[in-house]
Amino acid sequence: MYPEYLVAPMRQELVDAGFEELKTPEAVESAIPQEGTALLVVNSVCGCAAANARPAAKSAVNHSKKPGKLLTVFAGMEKDAVEKAREYLLPYPPSSPAIALFKDGKVVHMIERHMIEGRPAQLIADNLVAAFDQYC
């Protein structure tokens, strides 16, 4: 686990953009909707989360069409909540950062770490917006 003082600003960046932070397995279970859409950001302390994933997610949710719920878990912090979230992300392997779009409780669009690293935030945001247009 990382010191809370280190991750607090990284958490707050998504919370300020309207994301609900999930810190327990029960919170994850109750937040992933069985009907409707949700965007889940698996947040991280890594540089690609700061430079690409968080800015992309924040930009994408300003689109006119967006998921009904905006959710986030923090890898390396609330281990049980992250493990529960990753159960919902199967068959995708653990990845942080990662961004998943759910529809009716199932992942319909997934952006894994290898799709985030080295790509500009705007390109990732455009990818998310296209998914929102298709599924939301």
GROMACS .gro file of C-alpha atoms in nm:
model
  136
    1MET     CA    1   0.000   0.000   0.000
    2TYR     CA    2   0.103   0.355  -0.066
    3PRO     CA    3   0.091   0.634   0.192
    4GLU     CA    4  -0.250   0.803   0.185
    5TYR     CA    5  -0.094   1.149   0.158
    6LEU     CA    6   0.062   1.038  -0.171
    7VAL     CA    7  -0.256   0.904  -0.332
    8ALA     CA    8  -0.503   1.160  -0.192
    9PRO     CA    9  -0.457   1.410  -0.478
   10MET     CA   10  -0.482   1.128  -0.734
   11ARG     CA   11  -0.806   1.008  -0.576
   12GLN     CA   12  -0.944   1.360  -0.556
   13GLU     CA   13  -0.876   1.427  -0.924
   14LEU     CA   14  -1.142   1.173  -1.024
   15VAL     CA   15  -1.377   1.250  -0.733
   16ASP     CA   16  -1.376   1.617  -0.836
   17ALA     CA   17  -1.475   1.504  -1.187
   18GLY     CA   18  -1.781   1.323  -1.048
   19PHE     CA   19  -1.647   0.971  -0.993
   20GLU     CA   20  -1.763   0.770  -0.692
   21GLU     CA   21  -1.476   0.611  -0.507
   22LEU     CA   22  -1.530   0.246  -0.414
   23LYS     CA   23  -1.329   0.134  -0.113
   24THR     CA   24  -1.491  -0.196  -0.014
   25PRO     CA   25  -1.598  -0.511  -0.200
   26GLU     CA   26  -1.956  -0.438  -0.093
   27ALA     CA   27  -1.936  -0.090  -0.246
   28VAL     CA   28  -1.813  -0.242  -0.572
   29GLU     CA   29  -2.093  -0.501  -0.574
   30SER     CA   30  -2.363  -0.243  -0.516
   31ALA     CA   31  -2.219   0.012  -0.761
   32ILE     CA   32  -2.188  -0.200  -1.076
   33PRO     CA   33  -2.538  -0.164  -1.219
   34GLN     CA   34  -2.730  -0.465  -1.346
   35GLU     CA   35  -2.922  -0.223  -1.567
   36GLY     CA   36  -2.771   0.080  -1.731
   37THR     CA   37  -2.414   0.190  -1.784
   38ALA     CA   38  -2.112   0.261  -1.566
   39LEU     CA   39  -1.753   0.367  -1.628
   40LEU     CA   40  -1.495   0.219  -1.391
   41VAL     CA   41  -1.145   0.365  -1.369
   42VAL     CA   42  -0.886   0.148  -1.198
   43ASN     CA   43  -0.672   0.434  -1.070
   44SER     CA   44  -0.300   0.405  -1.009
   45VAL     CA   45   0.004   0.601  -0.893
   46CYS     CA   46   0.196   0.534  -1.214
   47GLY     CA   47   0.288   0.806  -1.458
   48CYS     CA   48   0.059   0.678  -1.732
   49ALA     CA   49  -0.238   0.715  -1.497
   50ALA     CA   50  -0.143   1.076  -1.426
   51ALA     CA   51  -0.057   1.173  -1.782
   52ASN     CA   52  -0.306   0.965  -1.975
   53ALA     CA   53  -0.575   0.765  -1.793
   54ARG     CA   54  -0.716   1.019  -1.546
   55PRO     CA   55  -0.710   1.311  -1.792
   56ALA     CA   56  -0.873   1.092  -2.059
   57ALA     CA   57  -1.151   0.976  -1.827
   58LYS     CA   58  -1.216   1.331  -1.706
   59SER     CA   59  -1.231   1.462  -2.061
   60ALA     CA   60  -1.454   1.183  -2.190
   61VAL     CA   61  -1.720   1.226  -1.922
   62ASN     CA   62  -1.777   1.582  -2.041
   63HIS     CA   63  -1.930   1.436  -2.359
   64SER     CA   64  -2.305   1.476  -2.404
   65LYS     CA   65  -2.353   1.099  -2.392
   66LYS     CA   66  -2.192   0.936  -2.093
   67PRO     CA   67  -2.245   0.645  -1.854
   68GLY     CA   68  -2.505   0.665  -1.581
   69LYS     CA   69  -2.245   0.596  -1.312
   70LEU     CA   70  -1.883   0.705  -1.283
   71LEU     CA   71  -1.681   0.478  -1.053
   72THR     CA   72  -1.322   0.433  -0.943
   73VAL     CA   73  -1.109   0.196  -0.738
   74PHE     CA   74  -0.744   0.254  -0.650
   75ALA     CA   75  -0.493  -0.020  -0.726
   76GLY     CA   76  -0.235  -0.063  -0.454
   77MET     CA   77  -0.467   0.070  -0.187
   78GLU     CA   78  -0.801  -0.096  -0.108
   79LYS     CA   79  -0.693  -0.448  -0.202
   80ASP     CA   80  -1.027  -0.621  -0.139
   81ALA     CA   81  -1.226  -0.363  -0.338
   82VAL     CA   82  -0.983  -0.384  -0.630
   83GLU     CA   83  -0.997  -0.766  -0.627
   84LYS     CA   84  -1.378  -0.751  -0.635
   85ALA     CA   85  -1.370  -0.501  -0.922
   86ARG     CA   86  -1.132  -0.727  -1.113
   87GLU     CA   87  -1.382  -1.012  -1.083
   88TYR     CA   88  -1.624  -0.798  -1.282
   89LEU     CA   89  -1.349  -0.726  -1.537
   90LEU     CA   90  -1.286  -1.091  -1.626
   91PRO     CA   91  -1.171  -1.229  -1.866
   92TYR     CA   92  -0.937  -0.930  -1.882
   93PRO     CA   93  -0.620  -0.977  -1.674
   94PRO     CA   94  -0.544  -0.737  -1.387
   95SER     CA   95  -0.434  -0.403  -1.524
   96SER     CA   96  -0.372  -0.070  -1.362
   97PRO     CA   97  -0.452   0.178  -1.474
   98ALA     CA   98  -0.748   0.052  -1.672
   99ILE     CA   99  -1.082   0.191  -1.783
  100ALA     CA  100  -1.391  -0.027  -1.834
  101LEU     CA  101  -1.736   0.055  -1.962
  102PHE     CA  102  -2.016  -0.165  -1.829
  103LYS     CA  103  -2.362  -0.211  -1.970
  104ASP     CA  104  -2.615  -0.411  -1.772
  105GLY     CA  105  -2.342  -0.551  -1.548
  106LYS     CA  106  -2.110  -0.669  -1.827
  107VAL     CA  107  -1.791  -0.515  -1.966
  108VAL     CA  108  -1.862  -0.388  -2.318
  109HIS     CA  109  -1.544  -0.183  -2.366
  110MET     CA  110  -1.206  -0.217  -2.198
  111ILE     CA  111  -0.892  -0.007  -2.212
  112GLU     CA  112  -0.600  -0.187  -2.052
  113ARG     CA  113  -0.269  -0.043  -1.937
  114HIS     CA  114  -0.090  -0.142  -2.258
  115MET     CA  115  -0.349   0.067  -2.447
  116ILE     CA  116  -0.288   0.365  -2.215
  117GLU     CA  117   0.092   0.377  -2.195
  118GLY     CA  118   0.248   0.604  -2.454
  119ARG     CA  119  -0.084   0.722  -2.597
  120PRO     CA  120  -0.203   1.080  -2.558
  121ALA     CA  121  -0.494   1.139  -2.323
  122GLN     CA  122  -0.704   1.287  -2.604
  123LEU     CA  123  -0.672   0.970  -2.813
  124ILE     CA  124  -0.790   0.762  -2.514
  125ALA     CA  125  -1.073   1.008  -2.447
  126ASP     CA  126  -1.182   0.986  -2.811
  127ASN     CA  127  -1.187   0.606  -2.780
  128LEU     CA  128  -1.408   0.633  -2.471
  129VAL     CA  129  -1.642   0.884  -2.636
  130ALA     CA  130  -1.691   0.646  -2.929
  131ALA     CA  131  -1.781   0.370  -2.679
  132PHE     CA  132  -2.021   0.606  -2.500
  133ASP     CA  133  -2.190   0.685  -2.831
  134GLN     CA  134  -2.231   0.315  -2.899
  135TYR     CA  135  -2.341   0.190  -2.556
  136CYS     CA  136  -2.482   0.481  -2.353
   0.00000   0.00000   0.00000
